[in-house]
PDB file of C-alpha atoms in Angstrom:
ATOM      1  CA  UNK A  34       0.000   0.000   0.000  1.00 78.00           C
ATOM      2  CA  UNK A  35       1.429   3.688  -1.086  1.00 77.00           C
ATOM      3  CA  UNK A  36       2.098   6.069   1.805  1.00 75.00           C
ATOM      4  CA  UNK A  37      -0.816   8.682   0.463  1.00 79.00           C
ATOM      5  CA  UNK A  38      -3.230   5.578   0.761  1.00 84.00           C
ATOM      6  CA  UNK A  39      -2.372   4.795   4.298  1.00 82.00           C
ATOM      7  CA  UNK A  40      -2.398   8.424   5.249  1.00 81.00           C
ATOM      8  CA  UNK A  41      -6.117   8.874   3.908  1.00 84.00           C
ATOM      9  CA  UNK A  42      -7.244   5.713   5.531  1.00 87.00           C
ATOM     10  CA  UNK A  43      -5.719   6.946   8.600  1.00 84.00           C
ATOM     11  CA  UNK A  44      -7.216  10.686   8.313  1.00 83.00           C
ATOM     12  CA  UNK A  45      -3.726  11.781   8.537  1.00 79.00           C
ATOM     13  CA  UNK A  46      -1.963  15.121   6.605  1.00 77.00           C
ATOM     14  CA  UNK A  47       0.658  13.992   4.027  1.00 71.00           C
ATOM     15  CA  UNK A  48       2.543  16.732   4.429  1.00 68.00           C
ATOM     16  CA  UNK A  49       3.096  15.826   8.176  1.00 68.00           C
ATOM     17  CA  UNK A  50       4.621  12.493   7.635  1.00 67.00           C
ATOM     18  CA  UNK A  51       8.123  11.764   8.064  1.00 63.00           C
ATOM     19  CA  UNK A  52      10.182   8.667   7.669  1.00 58.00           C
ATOM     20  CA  UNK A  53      11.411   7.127  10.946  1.00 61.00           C
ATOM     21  CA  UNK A  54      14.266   4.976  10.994  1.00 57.00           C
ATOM     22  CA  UNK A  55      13.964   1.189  12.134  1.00 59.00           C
ATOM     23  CA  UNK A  56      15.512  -0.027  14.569  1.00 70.00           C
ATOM     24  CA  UNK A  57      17.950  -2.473  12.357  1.00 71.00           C
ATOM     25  CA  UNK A  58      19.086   0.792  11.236  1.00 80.00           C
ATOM     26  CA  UNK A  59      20.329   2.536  13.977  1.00 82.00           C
ATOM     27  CA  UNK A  60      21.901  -0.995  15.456  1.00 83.00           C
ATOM     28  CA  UNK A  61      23.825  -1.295  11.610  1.00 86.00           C
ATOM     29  CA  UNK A  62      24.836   2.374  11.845  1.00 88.00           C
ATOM     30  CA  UNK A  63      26.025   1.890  15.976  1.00 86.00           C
ATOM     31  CA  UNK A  64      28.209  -1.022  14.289  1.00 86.00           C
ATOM     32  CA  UNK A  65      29.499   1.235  12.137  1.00 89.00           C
ATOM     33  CA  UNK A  66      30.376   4.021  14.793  1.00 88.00           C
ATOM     34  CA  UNK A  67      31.673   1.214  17.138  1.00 83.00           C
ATOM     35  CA  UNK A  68      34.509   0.257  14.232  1.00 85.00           C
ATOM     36  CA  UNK A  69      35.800   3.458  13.899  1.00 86.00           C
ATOM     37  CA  UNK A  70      35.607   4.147  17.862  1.00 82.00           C
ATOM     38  CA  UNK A  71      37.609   1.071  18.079  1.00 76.00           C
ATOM     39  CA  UNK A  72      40.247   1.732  15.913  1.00 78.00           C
ATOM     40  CA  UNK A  73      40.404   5.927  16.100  1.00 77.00           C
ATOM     41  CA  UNK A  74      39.285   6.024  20.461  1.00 74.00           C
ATOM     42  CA  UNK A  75      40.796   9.864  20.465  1.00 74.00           C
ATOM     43  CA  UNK A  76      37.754  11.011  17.641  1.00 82.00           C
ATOM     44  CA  UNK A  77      34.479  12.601  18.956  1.00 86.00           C
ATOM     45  CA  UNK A  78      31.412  12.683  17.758  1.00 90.00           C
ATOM     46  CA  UNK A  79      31.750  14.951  14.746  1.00 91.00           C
ATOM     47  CA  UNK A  80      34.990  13.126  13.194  1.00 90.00           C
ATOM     48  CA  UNK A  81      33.340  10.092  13.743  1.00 91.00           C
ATOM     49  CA  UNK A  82      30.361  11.328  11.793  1.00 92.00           C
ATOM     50  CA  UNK A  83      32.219  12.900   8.746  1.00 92.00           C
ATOM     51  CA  UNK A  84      34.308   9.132   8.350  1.00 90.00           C
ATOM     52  CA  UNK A  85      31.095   7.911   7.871  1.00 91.00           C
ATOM     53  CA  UNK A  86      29.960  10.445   5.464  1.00 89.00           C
ATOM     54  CA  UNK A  87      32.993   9.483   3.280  1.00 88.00           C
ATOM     55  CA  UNK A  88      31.955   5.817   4.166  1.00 85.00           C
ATOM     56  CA  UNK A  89      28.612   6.013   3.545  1.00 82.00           C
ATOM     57  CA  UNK A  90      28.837   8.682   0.698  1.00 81.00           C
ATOM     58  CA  UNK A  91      25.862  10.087   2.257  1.00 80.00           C
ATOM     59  CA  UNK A  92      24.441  12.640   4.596  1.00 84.00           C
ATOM     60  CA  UNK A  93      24.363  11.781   8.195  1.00 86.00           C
ATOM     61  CA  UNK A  94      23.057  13.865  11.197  1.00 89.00           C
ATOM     62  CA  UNK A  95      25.979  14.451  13.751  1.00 88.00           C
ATOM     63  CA  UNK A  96      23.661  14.979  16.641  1.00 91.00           C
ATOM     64  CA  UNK A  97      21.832  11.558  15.766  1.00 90.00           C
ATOM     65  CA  UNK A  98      25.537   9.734  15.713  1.00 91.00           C
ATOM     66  CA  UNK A  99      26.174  11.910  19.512  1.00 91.00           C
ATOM     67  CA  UNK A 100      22.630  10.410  20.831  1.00 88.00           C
ATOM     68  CA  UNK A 101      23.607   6.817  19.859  1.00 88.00           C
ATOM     69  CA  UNK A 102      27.079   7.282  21.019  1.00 86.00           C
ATOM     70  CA  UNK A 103      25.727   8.411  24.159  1.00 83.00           C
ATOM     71  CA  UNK A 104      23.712   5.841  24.337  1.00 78.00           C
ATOM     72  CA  UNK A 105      26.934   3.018  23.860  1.00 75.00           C
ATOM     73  CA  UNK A 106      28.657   5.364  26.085  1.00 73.00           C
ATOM     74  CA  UNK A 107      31.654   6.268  23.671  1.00 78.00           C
ATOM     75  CA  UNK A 108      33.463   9.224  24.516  1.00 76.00           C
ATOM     76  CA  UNK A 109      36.735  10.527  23.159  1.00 76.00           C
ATOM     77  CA  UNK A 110      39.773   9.930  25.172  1.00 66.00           C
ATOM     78  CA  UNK A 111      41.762  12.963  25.989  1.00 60.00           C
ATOM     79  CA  UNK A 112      43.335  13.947  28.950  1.00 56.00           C
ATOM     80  CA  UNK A 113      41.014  15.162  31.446  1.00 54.00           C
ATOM     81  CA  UNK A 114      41.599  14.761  35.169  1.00 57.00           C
ATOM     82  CA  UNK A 115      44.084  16.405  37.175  1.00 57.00           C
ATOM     83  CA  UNK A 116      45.822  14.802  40.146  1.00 60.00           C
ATOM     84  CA  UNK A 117      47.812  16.744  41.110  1.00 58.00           C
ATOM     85  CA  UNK A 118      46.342  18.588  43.426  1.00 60.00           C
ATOM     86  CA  UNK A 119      48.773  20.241  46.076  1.00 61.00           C
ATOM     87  CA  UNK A 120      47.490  19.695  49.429  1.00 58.00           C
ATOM     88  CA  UNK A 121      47.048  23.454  52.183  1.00 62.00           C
ATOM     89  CA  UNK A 122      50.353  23.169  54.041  1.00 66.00           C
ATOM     90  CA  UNK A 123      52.221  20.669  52.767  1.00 75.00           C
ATOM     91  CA  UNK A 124      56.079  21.101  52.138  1.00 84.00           C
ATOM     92  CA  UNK A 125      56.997  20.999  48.515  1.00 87.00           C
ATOM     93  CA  UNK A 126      60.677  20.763  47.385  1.00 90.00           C
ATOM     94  CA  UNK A 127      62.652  21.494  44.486  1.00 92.00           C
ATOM     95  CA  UNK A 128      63.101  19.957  41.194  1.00 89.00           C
ATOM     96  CA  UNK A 129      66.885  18.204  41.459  1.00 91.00           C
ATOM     97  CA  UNK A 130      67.262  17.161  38.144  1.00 88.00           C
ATOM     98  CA  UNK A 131      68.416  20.308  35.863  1.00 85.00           C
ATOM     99  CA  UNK A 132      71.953  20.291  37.847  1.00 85.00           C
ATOM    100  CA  UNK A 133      71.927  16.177  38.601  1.00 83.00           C
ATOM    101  CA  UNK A 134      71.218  14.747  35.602  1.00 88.00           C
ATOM    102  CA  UNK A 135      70.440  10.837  35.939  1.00 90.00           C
ATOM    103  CA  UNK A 136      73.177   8.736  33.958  1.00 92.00           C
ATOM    104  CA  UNK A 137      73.005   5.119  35.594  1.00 94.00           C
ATOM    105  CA  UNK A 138      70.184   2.930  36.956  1.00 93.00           C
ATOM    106  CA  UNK A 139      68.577   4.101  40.016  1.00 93.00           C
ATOM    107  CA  UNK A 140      70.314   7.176  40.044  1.00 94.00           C
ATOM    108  CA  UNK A 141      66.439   8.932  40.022  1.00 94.00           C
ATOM    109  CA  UNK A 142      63.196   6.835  39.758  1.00 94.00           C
ATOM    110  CA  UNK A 143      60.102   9.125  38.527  1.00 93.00           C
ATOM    111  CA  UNK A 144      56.642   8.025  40.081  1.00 93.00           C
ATOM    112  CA  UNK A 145      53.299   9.594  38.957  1.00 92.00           C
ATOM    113  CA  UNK A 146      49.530   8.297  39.288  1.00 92.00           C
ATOM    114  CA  UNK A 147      47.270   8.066  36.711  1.00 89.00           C
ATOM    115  CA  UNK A 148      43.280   7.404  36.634  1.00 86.00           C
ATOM    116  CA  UNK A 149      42.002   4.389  34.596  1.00 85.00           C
ATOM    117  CA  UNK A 150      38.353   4.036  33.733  1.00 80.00           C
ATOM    118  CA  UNK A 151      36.530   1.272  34.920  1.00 79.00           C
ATOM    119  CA  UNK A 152      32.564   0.392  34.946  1.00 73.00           C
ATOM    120  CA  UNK A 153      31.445   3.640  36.212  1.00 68.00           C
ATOM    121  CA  UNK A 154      34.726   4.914  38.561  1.00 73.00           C
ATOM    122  CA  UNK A 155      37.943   4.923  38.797  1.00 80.00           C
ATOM    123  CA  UNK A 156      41.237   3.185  39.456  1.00 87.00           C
ATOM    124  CA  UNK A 157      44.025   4.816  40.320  1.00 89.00           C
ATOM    125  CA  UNK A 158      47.130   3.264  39.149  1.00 93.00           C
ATOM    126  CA  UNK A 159      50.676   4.702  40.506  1.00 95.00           C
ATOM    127  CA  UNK A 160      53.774   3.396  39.502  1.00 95.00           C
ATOM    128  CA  UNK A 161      57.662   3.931  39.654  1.00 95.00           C
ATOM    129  CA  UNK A 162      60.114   4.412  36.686  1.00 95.00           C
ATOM    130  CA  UNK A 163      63.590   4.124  36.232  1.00 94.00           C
ATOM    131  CA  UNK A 164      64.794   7.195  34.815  1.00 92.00           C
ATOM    132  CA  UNK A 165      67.641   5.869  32.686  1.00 93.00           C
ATOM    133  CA  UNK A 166      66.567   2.254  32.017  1.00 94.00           C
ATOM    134  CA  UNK A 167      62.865   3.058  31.887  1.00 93.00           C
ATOM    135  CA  UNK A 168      61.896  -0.065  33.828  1.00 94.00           C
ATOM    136  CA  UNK A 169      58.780  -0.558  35.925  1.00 94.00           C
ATOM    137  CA  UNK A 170      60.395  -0.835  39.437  1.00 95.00           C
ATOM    138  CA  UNK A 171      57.117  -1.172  41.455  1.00 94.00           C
ATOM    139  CA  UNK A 172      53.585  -0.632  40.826  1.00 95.00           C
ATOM    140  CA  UNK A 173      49.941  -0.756  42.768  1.00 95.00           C
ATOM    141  CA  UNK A 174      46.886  -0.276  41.925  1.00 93.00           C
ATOM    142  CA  UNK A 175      43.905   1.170  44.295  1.00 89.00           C
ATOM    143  CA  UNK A 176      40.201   1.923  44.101  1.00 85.00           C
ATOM    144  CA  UNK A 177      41.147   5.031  46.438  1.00 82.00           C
ATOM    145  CA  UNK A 178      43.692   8.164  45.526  1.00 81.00           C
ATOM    146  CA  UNK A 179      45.453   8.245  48.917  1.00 83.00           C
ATOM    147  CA  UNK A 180      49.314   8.188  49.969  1.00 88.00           C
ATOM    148  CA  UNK A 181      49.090   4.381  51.089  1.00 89.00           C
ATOM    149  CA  UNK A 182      48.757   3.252  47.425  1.00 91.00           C
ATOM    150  CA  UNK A 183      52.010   5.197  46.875  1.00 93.00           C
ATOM    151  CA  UNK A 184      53.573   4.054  49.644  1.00 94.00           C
ATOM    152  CA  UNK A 185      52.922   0.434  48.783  1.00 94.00           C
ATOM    153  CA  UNK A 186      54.063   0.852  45.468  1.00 95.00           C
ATOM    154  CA  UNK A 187      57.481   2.289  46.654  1.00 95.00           C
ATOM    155  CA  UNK A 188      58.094  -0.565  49.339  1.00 95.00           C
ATOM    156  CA  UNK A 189      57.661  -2.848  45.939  1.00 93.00           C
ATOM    157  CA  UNK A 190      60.061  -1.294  44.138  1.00 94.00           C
ATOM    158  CA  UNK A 191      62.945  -0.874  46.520  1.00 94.00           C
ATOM    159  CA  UNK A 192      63.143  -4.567  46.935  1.00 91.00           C
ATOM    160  CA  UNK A 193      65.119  -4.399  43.219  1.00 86.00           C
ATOM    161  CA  UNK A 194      67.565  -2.107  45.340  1.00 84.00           C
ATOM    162  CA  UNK A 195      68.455   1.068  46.742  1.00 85.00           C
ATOM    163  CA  UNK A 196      68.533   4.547  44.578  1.00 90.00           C
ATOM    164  CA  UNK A 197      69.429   8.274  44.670  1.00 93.00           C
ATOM    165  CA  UNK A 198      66.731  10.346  43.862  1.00 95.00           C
ATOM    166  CA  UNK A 199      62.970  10.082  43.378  1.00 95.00           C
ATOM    167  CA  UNK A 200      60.952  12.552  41.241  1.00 93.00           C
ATOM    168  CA  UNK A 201      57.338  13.739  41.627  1.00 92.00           C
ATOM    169  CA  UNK A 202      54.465  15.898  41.315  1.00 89.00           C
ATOM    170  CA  UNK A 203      53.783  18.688  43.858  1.00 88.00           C
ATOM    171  CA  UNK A 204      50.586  16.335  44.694  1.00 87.00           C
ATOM    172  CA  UNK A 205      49.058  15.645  48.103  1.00 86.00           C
ATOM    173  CA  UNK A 206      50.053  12.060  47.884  1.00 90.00           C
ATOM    174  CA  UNK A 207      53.531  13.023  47.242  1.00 91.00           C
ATOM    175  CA  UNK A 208      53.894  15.620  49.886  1.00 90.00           C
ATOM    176  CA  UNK A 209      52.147  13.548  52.498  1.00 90.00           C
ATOM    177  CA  UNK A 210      53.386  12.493  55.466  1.00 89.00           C
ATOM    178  CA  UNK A 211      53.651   8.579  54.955  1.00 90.00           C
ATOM    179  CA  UNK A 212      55.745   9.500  51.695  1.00 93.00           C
ATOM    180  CA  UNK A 213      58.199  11.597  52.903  1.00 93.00           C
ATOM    181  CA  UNK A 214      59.329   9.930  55.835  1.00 93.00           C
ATOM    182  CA  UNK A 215      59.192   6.387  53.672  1.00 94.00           C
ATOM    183  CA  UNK A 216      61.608   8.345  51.541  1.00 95.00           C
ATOM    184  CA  UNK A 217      63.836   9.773  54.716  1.00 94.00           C
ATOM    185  CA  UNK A 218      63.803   6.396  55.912  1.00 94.00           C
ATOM    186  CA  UNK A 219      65.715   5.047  53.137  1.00 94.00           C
ATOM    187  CA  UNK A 220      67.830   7.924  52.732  1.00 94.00           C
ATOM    188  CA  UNK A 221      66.443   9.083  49.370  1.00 95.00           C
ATOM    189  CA  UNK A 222      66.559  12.543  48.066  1.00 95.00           C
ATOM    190  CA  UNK A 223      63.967  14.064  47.189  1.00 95.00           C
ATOM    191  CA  UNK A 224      62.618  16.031  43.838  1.00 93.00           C
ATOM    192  CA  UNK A 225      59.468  17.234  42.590  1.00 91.00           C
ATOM    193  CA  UNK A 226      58.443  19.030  39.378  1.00 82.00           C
ATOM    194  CA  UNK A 227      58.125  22.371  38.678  1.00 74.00           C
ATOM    195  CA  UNK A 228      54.419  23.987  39.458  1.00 66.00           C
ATOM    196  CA  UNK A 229      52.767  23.228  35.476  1.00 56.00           C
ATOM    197  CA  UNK A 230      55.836  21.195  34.560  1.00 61.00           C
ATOM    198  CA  UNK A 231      54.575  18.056  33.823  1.00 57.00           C
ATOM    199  CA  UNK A 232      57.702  17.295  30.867  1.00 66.00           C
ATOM    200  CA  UNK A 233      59.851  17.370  34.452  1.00 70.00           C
ATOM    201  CA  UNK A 234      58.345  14.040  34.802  1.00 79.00           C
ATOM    202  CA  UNK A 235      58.593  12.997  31.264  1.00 84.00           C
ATOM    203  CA  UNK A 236      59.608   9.556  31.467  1.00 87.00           C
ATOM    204  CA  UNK A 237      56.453   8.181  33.266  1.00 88.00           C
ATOM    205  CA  UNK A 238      54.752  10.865  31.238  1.00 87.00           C
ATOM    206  CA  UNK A 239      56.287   8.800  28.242  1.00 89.00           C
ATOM    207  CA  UNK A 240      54.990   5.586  30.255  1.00 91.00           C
ATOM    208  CA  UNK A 241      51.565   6.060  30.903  1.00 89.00           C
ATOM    209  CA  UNK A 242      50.816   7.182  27.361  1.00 86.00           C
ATOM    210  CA  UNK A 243      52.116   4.409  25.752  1.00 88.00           C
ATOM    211  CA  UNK A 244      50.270   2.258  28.880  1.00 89.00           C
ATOM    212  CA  UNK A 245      46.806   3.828  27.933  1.00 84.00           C
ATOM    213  CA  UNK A 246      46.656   4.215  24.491  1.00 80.00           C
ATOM    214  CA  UNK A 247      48.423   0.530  23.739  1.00 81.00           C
ATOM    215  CA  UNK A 248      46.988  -1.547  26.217  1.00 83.00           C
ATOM    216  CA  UNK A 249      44.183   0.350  28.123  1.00 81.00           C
ATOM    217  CA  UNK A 250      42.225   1.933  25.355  1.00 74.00           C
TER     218      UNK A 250
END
């Protein structure tokens, strides 16, 4: 039966009728968007929509491919939380490594934490780096962003040995009690990046890129 003959049977104004999508539609076209999430996780909504333009080779309404990525729950990865947060009173020290540049293993191990989706929180993964070798000398993992995750993770790692220097953020974790006198304990010197200096850190920076975007993502 011809659209005009349904809409006269049903009383209803050509002119008013649009065509609505089936549902086999939208679950080929979340396929689609699912692909190219897959293999491109850093593109949003509207780079995901013009790659299937040039798929498709047809027009295709970015706010209907933003509803049914909402609705999978796809969201471009980029950098967006901040841990380092620097705790009211907390003593902060300076960055050691511009005059003592690392040159052997364990002369300075750089630690960071970084967030890692999962379900609907967080895990907060902190780890320690070599600075020279770039080995993983300790690691731990925690549902909760406190110093005792930190701590835990440094006890790991000093079972491979002794070092020189540690570098970190200016973070609350890092300034904490537990951490420095864990550090004072084992005669380590301390070192912490520059205020916005996050390339004074570059070699977990380095780390948890390739960590994320690898293996994670």
């Amino acid at each position: 039966m011809s659209v005009a003959n349904k809409a006269n049977l049903l009383r209803v104004n050509r002119s008013t009728l649009y065509y609505k999508p089936t549902k086999e539609e939208d679950v080929n076209l979340m396929n689609e968007i699912r692909d190219l999430y897959e293999e491109r996780c850093y593109m949003g909504y509207r780079r995901i929509t013009e790659m299937l333009k040039r798929k498709r080779s047809q027009s295709i309404n970015r706010k209907k491919v933003l509803r049914l990525m909402q609705k999978m729950g796809l969201r471009a990865v980029y950098p967006k939380k901040s841990l380092s947060q620097k705790a009211e009173g907390q003593k902060t020290y300076p960055y050691l490594l511009k005059d003592n540049k690392p040159a052997v293993a364990d002369d300075c191990w750089g630690t960071d934490i970084t967030y890692i989706r999962v379900g609907k929180g967080y895990a907060y993964l902190t780890a320690l780096i070599d600075w020279v070798t770039r080995r993983i000398m300790g690691w731990s993992l925690s549902p909760f962003l406190e110093a005792s995750s930190c701590v835990e993770a440094l006890w790991e790692s000093l079972r491979s040995g002794a070092l020189r220097i540690i570098n970190s953020d200016q973070g609350s974790q890092f300034t904490s009690t537990a951490w420095i006198e864990a550090l004072e304990e084992n005669d380590i010197e301390i070192s912490m990046d520059g205020k916005g200096r996050c390339i004074d850190n570059i070699q977990i920076e380095r780390f948890w890129r390739s960590l994320k975007y690898e293996e994670v993502y």
